[in-house]
Amino acid sequence: LAQGYGSSSESADILGKMKRSCCVWLALGVCHVAPTVRAGFLQKSDLSGENERQDLAGKSSVQNELGSMVAAMISGKGPGMASLAKITGKKMDLSTAVRQLDGKLPSDVASLVHMTTSEQAAGAFDEASMQKARKILNGMMLEAWGELDDVVFECKEFQERNRGTYEQVVADLARLGSQLARLGESRVGANQGIVDTDRERKDAEERLEKVTTEFTETRFENARIMKIRKNDLAVFDFILQATACKDSSFVQMGDPSVQVCQSETGPSLNFKNPNLQSQMERLMTPEASLALREALGQVQGPLGLIQSRADTTSTDTTTALPTFAAAVVPVSEDPHPSGQWKKCVDGTPNCGLLHDLMSLEWGKFRDSFDELTAEMNQNQELFDTTKRNINEEITVISEQKTEHMEVLAATISAINADTEEMNEKDQQKRDLEHEFDKTCLIFREKITEILYTRICAVRRVRNELLQHSTKTPPSKFSDCDFSDWASKTGECIAPNGNAILCDDTCPRADPYKCGGFETMKRDVVVSPDDYGMRCPPLERQKKCGQKKCPVDCLMSAWSGWSKCTKDCESGVEGKTRSVLTKPKNGGKGCDSVQEERPCNTGSCDRDCKLDDWGAWSPCSMACSGGITKRFKKVVVPIRGQGKCPKKRSPERFERKKCNTQDCVGDEICIAQQDLVIALDASGSLRAKGYEVVRGLAMNLTTRYKSKYFGIDTIKMGVSLFGNGRLIPLKDGSGTTISSAINLQDLTFDLAAVRTKIKESKFQRGFTNMAQAFSTADKMLSQGGRPSAQSAVMVISDGKFSFKYQTAEKAKELKDKNVMIYMAPITETQDKSLEILKKWASQPWETNYERIPGLAALQFNTMMFVQKLIVKFCPDSISPTLRAAKDSMRQYILIHENGWASDECGEWKQMERTSDKDECARQCRDAGFPGFAFGKGEDVFGECHGEVMIVTQASFDKYKHDPANPAPPCGSTQNCPNTCEWLDNPYFDSYVINPTSMGEQKAAR
């Protein structure tokens, strides 16, 4: 200064003025030795560059540490704002605080702050100035806390809004990833399903082609054979029509139209009519020629068919091929050997025998024709069924492929949609992360700045300044200390007053136009005194619920379990459900739409399971020892290599003797049955033989009763067969077989039945048993009773002309629950009888009885009548045996399935008993001469005493005439007209012998 002013006096004067000015400046706090004005703050000019670098490094370290703690606080991991302020305040030195507040303090406060850094400041502070600075600095901190709260709340609202959406996006990405994985599996499964259905379709088409080829080959072969059989059948159609008896006489005498000739190759037929002979030769086939020779050669020779006028007919055989021989016809002497075979005998063939013999051969060809026709029809039906099944299988396979393709298309569409959504979610996630990082950095810097500069630095400066105060040193006052912000109620309240967690109207450009508000609060930890910083607001509103509401997946109920894919060896059954609402906005994802579980895990090898023993079958005989059987049915069949006892093995079949008592010989049939007698009058029987058979039928009818014990029993009809002839169809397309004769419709008039049988004529035709079954079926359908058993009794010579048709008709009858009884009359036991056993109802032992020839029948007719009655009748009794039993019991049955009406007399229920004799005893002791006894399942053993008058005369009448008894009356006067029998299938009515009891109740 001296050098600058030139003279010492001037220099001294100037120096003095500067000293005085410095004192003033010191008092005002705006002066510093060697001052340097720097942004409103006076700093020491002697700070070395090294010290300044250390201060700046300290500042950076503390501020960076605070920034890290603020970042942790923002993420919800670090301490709260109040704690951060305390931690940072302890680490901040005065120089750093002063430097942070450079240019931010009022000038008077700044001068006091500068004085705190001066080495000459001791004792130079004005107390009033310090109290003024205290108030200003406390206000600055309080204002900073308010601004900090604004920033923190804005940050928190942004964080909740951003992180809430971010979490939803992350959840959606996880869900989409899981969905894409499942969709990938579904796509693989759909592709595999398409491959499998293509393979299955190819296999099915190959099977169809194979089946079609096999069927076509078989059809062509059968058509070839059918043509041959038609030709063969045409031959015997012609022969059968040509050999039919043309007049009513049994034997053609006169000029015969056909002869049996002996040819070089064997016997043959020779028609005198050249046109017939030519027609037969033109129709003849090798097979028919061979069959004709074999048929004519079955007897001793072709002459065995010749019958002279003096020939008589024996009745001791029923064979279809007679074995008698005719007289040898003389031949010319020394015939030429080369032409001798052409010689025909001059005799008359027995037309009945010849026609029946030809019918048997015709029947064989007809059977082969019918069987082949049936086989071709079955093949066609089987092929049509197989073809239809394979086509249906192909249709199902095609539908399955379509379903797989639809699944594949839907899966690919879903994959594309989910992939697109996933890409959008990925981009949204990146945007949210970028926005979060960028915005949080801004908020961190703002919060750090406010905390570091406007709170911590101000507090450090204030505390340092007040160290010089005698009134309010830092140890003598308290600032407001408070907790961190927390929710007051924990609820986010929408403008309408309802609590919400989310808002689907978010996000909006103005975030304050969606969501709700949450009331936040903080508590005062230390209350401020009069000199410390006052408490900032302790409660304020914060935006909340500013994210879209999550939508959980909604699924339908499970379907039922599907059918197991395999019957054994572990199949699979599944159930499905559908997605009704797809998830979004982080909602709960969908669970599986399909579940599977193993089923039928047992082995495919399964033994059969048998039912309990069935009921014993009806006894094969009513007396003289029969057989009854019972079986165990298979309820679960075997599978794979399983085992099952054979039908006749002891495990499944039992038999025992029954009705071992001797037959009395006068057994009669009183069953409730509709019976058609099919009577054979074919040519093989011959006239005398038919008379024997007719006699059997007539005598048989005498053992059947149409009414007994007051109820209708047997209703009988007669079908006459053996009139078989070929009849040309009107359209000329072929021939048909004449129908059996309906000799008598079903009737209760058994005398009329006997008359019809007696008047019947020998038919001389072939054995058209199938037509007899058809006629019987029609008779039962038109005249049968619903409650009665239907039955057909076939009395024949054991032969039949065509097996196939007859078997079919027999099956039809049995399918309608019609019983078939077979009574063949034949000496021989050939294979044809085994067929009759099959046609009879099963068990055949109960429904089949062979009569050993016409001779045996002719001389023992009543013995065989007895056998047929006791075997075929389901309810046969012996009147003699019944009378003996009644005599011992002293009561008799007078009415089945019913009791007398109340108008006949009073009745009383007696003590229940399972013994019929005990019921009779109770009624006898009580003076009841009649009683009704329960026989139904629920009423068995019920005993009803009947008030009636039974005299010895009426008792004897009931005893000797049980067919249609009148109901007994309990009145001594004439019985009212209303006294009648009432039908009741659960009770039978009895009367007691008056000689076995005392006074009758009705007579008292």
CSV table of N, CA and C in Angstrom, one decimal, residues 236 239 243 245 250-253 256 258-262 266-270 291-309 311-313 319-329 345-361 683-684 686:
chain,number,residue,atom,x,y,z
A,236,PHE,N,-83.4,-131.9,-60.0
A,236,PHE,CA,-84.3,-132.6,-59.1
A,236,PHE,C,-85.6,-131.9,-58.9
A,239,ILE,N,-87.4,-133.7,-61.7
A,239,ILE,CA,-87.7,-135.1,-61.3
A,239,ILE,C,-88.7,-135.2,-60.2
A,243,THR,N,-92.2,-137.1,-60.8
A,243,THR,CA,-92.5,-138.4,-60.0
A,243,THR,C,-93.6,-138.2,-59.0
A,245,CYS,N,-97.2,-138.3,-57.4
A,245,CYS,CA,-98.3,-139.1,-57.6
A,245,CYS,C,-99.4,-138.3,-58.2
A,250,PHE,N,-102.8,-145.1,-54.0
A,250,PHE,CA,-101.4,-145.2,-53.5
A,250,PHE,C,-100.5,-145.7,-54.5
A,251,VAL,N,-100.9,-146.7,-55.3
A,251,VAL,CA,-100.0,-147.3,-56.3
A,251,VAL,C,-100.6,-147.1,-57.7
A,252,GLN,N,-99.7,-146.6,-58.6
A,252,GLN,CA,-100.1,-146.4,-60.0
A,252,GLN,C,-100.0,-147.8,-60.7
A,253,MET,N,-101.1,-148.3,-61.1
A,253,MET,CA,-101.1,-149.6,-61.9
A,253,MET,C,-101.2,-149.3,-63.4
A,256,PRO,N,-97.3,-146.9,-66.5
A,256,PRO,CA,-96.5,-145.9,-65.7
A,256,PRO,C,-95.9,-144.9,-66.6
A,258,VAL,N,-93.1,-143.3,-65.7
A,258,VAL,CA,-91.6,-143.4,-65.4
A,258,VAL,C,-91.3,-144.8,-65.0
A,259,GLN,N,-90.1,-145.2,-65.4
A,259,GLN,CA,-89.6,-146.5,-65.1
A,259,GLN,C,-88.2,-146.4,-64.5
A,260,VAL,N,-87.8,-147.4,-63.7
A,260,VAL,CA,-86.4,-147.5,-63.2
A,260,VAL,C,-85.7,-148.5,-64.0
A,261,CYS,N,-84.6,-148.0,-64.7
A,261,CYS,CA,-83.9,-148.8,-65.6
A,261,CYS,C,-82.5,-149.1,-65.0
A,262,GLN,N,-81.9,-150.2,-65.4
A,262,GLN,CA,-80.6,-150.6,-65.1
A,262,GLN,C,-79.7,-150.3,-66.2
A,266,GLY,N,-75.2,-147.8,-63.8
A,266,GLY,CA,-76.0,-148.0,-62.7
A,266,GLY,C,-77.5,-147.7,-62.9
A,267,PRO,N,-78.4,-147.7,-61.9
A,267,PRO,CA,-79.8,-147.5,-62.1
A,267,PRO,C,-80.1,-146.1,-62.5
A,268,SER,N,-81.1,-145.9,-63.3
A,268,SER,CA,-81.5,-144.6,-63.8
A,268,SER,C,-83.0,-144.6,-64.0
A,269,LEU,N,-83.6,-143.3,-64.2
A,269,LEU,CA,-85.0,-143.2,-64.4
A,269,LEU,C,-85.2,-143.0,-65.9
A,270,ASN,N,-86.3,-143.6,-66.4
A,270,ASN,CA,-86.6,-143.5,-67.8
A,270,ASN,C,-88.1,-143.2,-68.0
A,291,ALA,N,-75.8,-138.3,-57.9
A,291,ALA,CA,-76.7,-138.4,-56.8
A,291,ALA,C,-77.9,-139.3,-57.1
A,292,LEU,N,-78.4,-139.2,-58.3
A,292,LEU,CA,-79.6,-140.0,-58.7
A,292,LEU,C,-79.2,-141.5,-58.7
A,293,ARG,N,-78.1,-141.8,-59.2
A,293,ARG,CA,-77.7,-143.2,-59.2
A,293,ARG,C,-77.5,-143.7,-57.8
A,294,GLU,N,-76.9,-142.9,-56.9
A,294,GLU,CA,-76.6,-143.3,-55.5
A,294,GLU,C,-78.0,-143.5,-54.8
A,295,ALA,N,-78.9,-142.6,-55.1
A,295,ALA,CA,-80.2,-142.7,-54.4
A,295,ALA,C,-81.0,-144.0,-54.8
A,296,LEU,N,-81.0,-144.3,-56.2
A,296,LEU,CA,-81.7,-145.4,-56.7
A,296,LEU,C,-80.9,-146.7,-56.3
A,297,GLY,N,-79.6,-146.6,-56.0
A,297,GLY,CA,-78.8,-147.8,-55.6
A,297,GLY,C,-78.7,-148.0,-54.1
A,298,GLN,N,-79.4,-147.2,-53.3
A,298,GLN,CA,-79.3,-147.4,-51.9
A,298,GLN,C,-80.1,-148.7,-51.4
A,299,VAL,N,-81.1,-149.1,-52.2
A,299,VAL,CA,-81.8,-150.3,-51.9
A,299,VAL,C,-81.1,-151.5,-52.5
A,300,GLN,N,-81.7,-152.7,-52.5
A,300,GLN,CA,-81.1,-153.9,-53.0
A,300,GLN,C,-80.8,-153.8,-54.5
A,301,GLY,N,-81.6,-153.0,-55.1
A,301,GLY,CA,-81.5,-152.8,-56.6
A,301,GLY,C,-82.7,-151.9,-57.0
A,302,PRO,N,-82.6,-151.5,-58.3
A,302,PRO,CA,-83.7,-150.6,-58.7
A,302,PRO,C,-85.0,-151.2,-58.7
A,303,LEU,N,-85.1,-152.5,-58.8
A,303,LEU,CA,-86.4,-153.2,-58.8
A,303,LEU,C,-87.1,-153.1,-57.4
A,304,GLY,N,-86.3,-152.8,-56.4
A,304,GLY,CA,-86.8,-152.6,-55.0
A,304,GLY,C,-87.9,-151.6,-55.0
A,305,LEU,N,-87.9,-150.7,-56.0
A,305,LEU,CA,-88.9,-149.6,-56.0
A,305,LEU,C,-90.2,-150.1,-56.7
A,306,ILE,N,-90.2,-151.3,-57.3
A,306,ILE,CA,-91.3,-151.7,-58.1
A,306,ILE,C,-92.3,-152.5,-57.2
A,307,GLN,N,-93.5,-152.2,-57.4
A,307,GLN,CA,-94.6,-152.8,-56.6
A,307,GLN,C,-95.6,-153.4,-57.6
A,308,SER,N,-95.9,-154.6,-57.4
A,308,SER,CA,-97.0,-155.3,-58.2
A,308,SER,C,-98.3,-155.1,-57.6
A,309,ARG,N,-99.4,-155.5,-58.3
A,309,ARG,CA,-100.7,-155.3,-57.8
A,309,ARG,C,-101.0,-156.1,-56.5
A,311,ASP,N,-98.8,-156.7,-54.3
A,311,ASP,CA,-97.9,-156.4,-53.2
A,311,ASP,C,-98.6,-155.7,-52.0
A,312,THR,N,-98.4,-156.2,-50.8
A,312,THR,CA,-99.0,-155.6,-49.7
A,312,THR,C,-98.0,-154.7,-48.9
A,313,THR,N,-98.5,-153.8,-48.1
A,313,THR,CA,-97.6,-152.9,-47.4
A,313,THR,C,-97.5,-153.3,-46.0
A,319,THR,N,-88.4,-146.4,-42.2
A,319,THR,CA,-87.2,-145.9,-42.9
A,319,THR,C,-87.7,-145.2,-44.2
A,320,ALA,N,-87.0,-144.2,-44.6
A,320,ALA,CA,-87.4,-143.5,-45.8
A,320,ALA,C,-86.9,-144.3,-47.1
A,321,LEU,N,-86.0,-145.2,-46.9
A,321,LEU,CA,-85.5,-146.0,-48.1
A,321,LEU,C,-85.9,-147.4,-47.8
A,322,PRO,N,-87.0,-147.9,-48.4
A,322,PRO,CA,-87.5,-149.3,-48.1
A,322,PRO,C,-86.5,-150.3,-48.6
A,323,THR,N,-86.6,-151.5,-48.0
A,323,THR,CA,-85.6,-152.5,-48.3
A,323,THR,C,-86.3,-153.8,-48.9
A,324,PHE,N,-87.6,-153.7,-49.2
A,324,PHE,CA,-88.2,-154.9,-49.7
A,324,PHE,C,-87.8,-155.1,-51.2
A,325,ALA,N,-88.0,-156.2,-51.7
A,325,ALA,CA,-87.6,-156.6,-53.1
A,325,ALA,C,-88.8,-157.0,-53.9
A,326,ALA,N,-88.8,-156.7,-55.1
A,326,ALA,CA,-89.9,-157.1,-56.0
A,326,ALA,C,-89.5,-158.4,-56.8
A,327,ALA,N,-90.5,-159.1,-57.3
A,327,ALA,CA,-90.2,-160.3,-58.1
A,327,ALA,C,-89.4,-160.0,-59.4
A,328,VAL,N,-88.5,-160.9,-59.7
A,328,VAL,CA,-87.7,-160.7,-60.9
A,328,VAL,C,-88.5,-160.8,-62.2
A,329,VAL,N,-88.4,-159.8,-63.0
A,329,VAL,CA,-89.1,-159.8,-64.3
A,329,VAL,C,-88.3,-160.6,-65.3
A,345,VAL,N,-87.3,-152.5,-66.7
A,345,VAL,CA,-88.3,-153.5,-66.2
A,345,VAL,C,-89.7,-153.0,-66.5
A,346,ASP,N,-90.5,-154.0,-66.6
A,346,ASP,CA,-91.9,-153.6,-66.9
A,346,ASP,C,-92.7,-153.7,-65.6
A,347,GLY,N,-92.4,-152.8,-64.7
A,347,GLY,CA,-93.2,-152.8,-63.4
A,347,GLY,C,-93.5,-151.3,-63.1
A,348,THR,N,-94.3,-151.2,-62.1
A,348,THR,CA,-94.8,-149.8,-61.8
A,348,THR,C,-94.1,-149.4,-60.5
A,349,PRO,N,-93.3,-148.3,-60.5
A,349,PRO,CA,-92.7,-147.8,-59.3
A,349,PRO,C,-93.7,-147.3,-58.3
A,350,ASN,N,-93.4,-147.6,-57.1
A,350,ASN,CA,-94.2,-147.1,-56.0
A,350,ASN,C,-94.0,-145.5,-55.9
A,351,CYS,N,-95.1,-144.8,-56.4
A,351,CYS,CA,-94.9,-143.4,-56.6
A,351,CYS,C,-94.6,-142.7,-55.3
A,352,GLY,N,-95.3,-143.1,-54.2
A,352,GLY,CA,-95.0,-142.5,-52.9
A,352,GLY,C,-93.6,-142.6,-52.4
A,353,LEU,N,-93.1,-143.9,-52.5
A,353,LEU,CA,-91.8,-144.1,-52.1
A,353,LEU,C,-90.8,-143.4,-53.0
A,354,LEU,N,-91.0,-143.6,-54.3
A,354,LEU,CA,-90.1,-142.9,-55.3
A,354,LEU,C,-90.1,-141.4,-55.1
A,355,HIS,N,-91.3,-140.8,-54.9
A,355,HIS,CA,-91.3,-139.4,-54.8
A,355,HIS,C,-90.6,-138.9,-53.5
A,356,ASP,N,-90.8,-139.7,-52.4
A,356,ASP,CA,-90.2,-139.3,-51.1
A,356,ASP,C,-88.7,-139.5,-51.2
A,357,LEU,N,-88.3,-140.6,-51.9
A,357,LEU,CA,-86.9,-140.8,-52.1
A,357,LEU,C,-86.2,-139.7,-52.9
A,358,MET,N,-86.9,-139.3,-54.0
A,358,MET,CA,-86.4,-138.1,-54.7
A,358,MET,C,-86.4,-136.8,-53.9
A,359,SER,N,-87.4,-136.7,-53.0
A,359,SER,CA,-87.5,-135.5,-52.2
A,359,SER,C,-86.3,-135.4,-51.3
A,360,LEU,N,-85.8,-136.6,-50.8
A,360,LEU,CA,-84.7,-136.6,-49.9
A,360,LEU,C,-83.4,-136.1,-50.7
A,361,GLU,N,-83.3,-136.6,-51.9
A,361,GLU,CA,-82.1,-136.1,-52.7
A,361,GLU,C,-82.3,-134.6,-53.1
A,683,GLY,N,-94.7,-139.6,-47.8
A,683,GLY,CA,-94.7,-140.8,-48.6
A,683,GLY,C,-93.9,-141.9,-48.0
A,684,SER,N,-92.8,-141.6,-47.3
A,684,SER,CA,-92.0,-142.6,-46.7
A,684,SER,C,-92.7,-143.5,-45.7
A,686,ARG,N,-95.8,-144.5,-45.9
A,686,ARG,CA,-96.8,-145.4,-46.6
A,686,ARG,C,-98.2,-145.3,-45.9
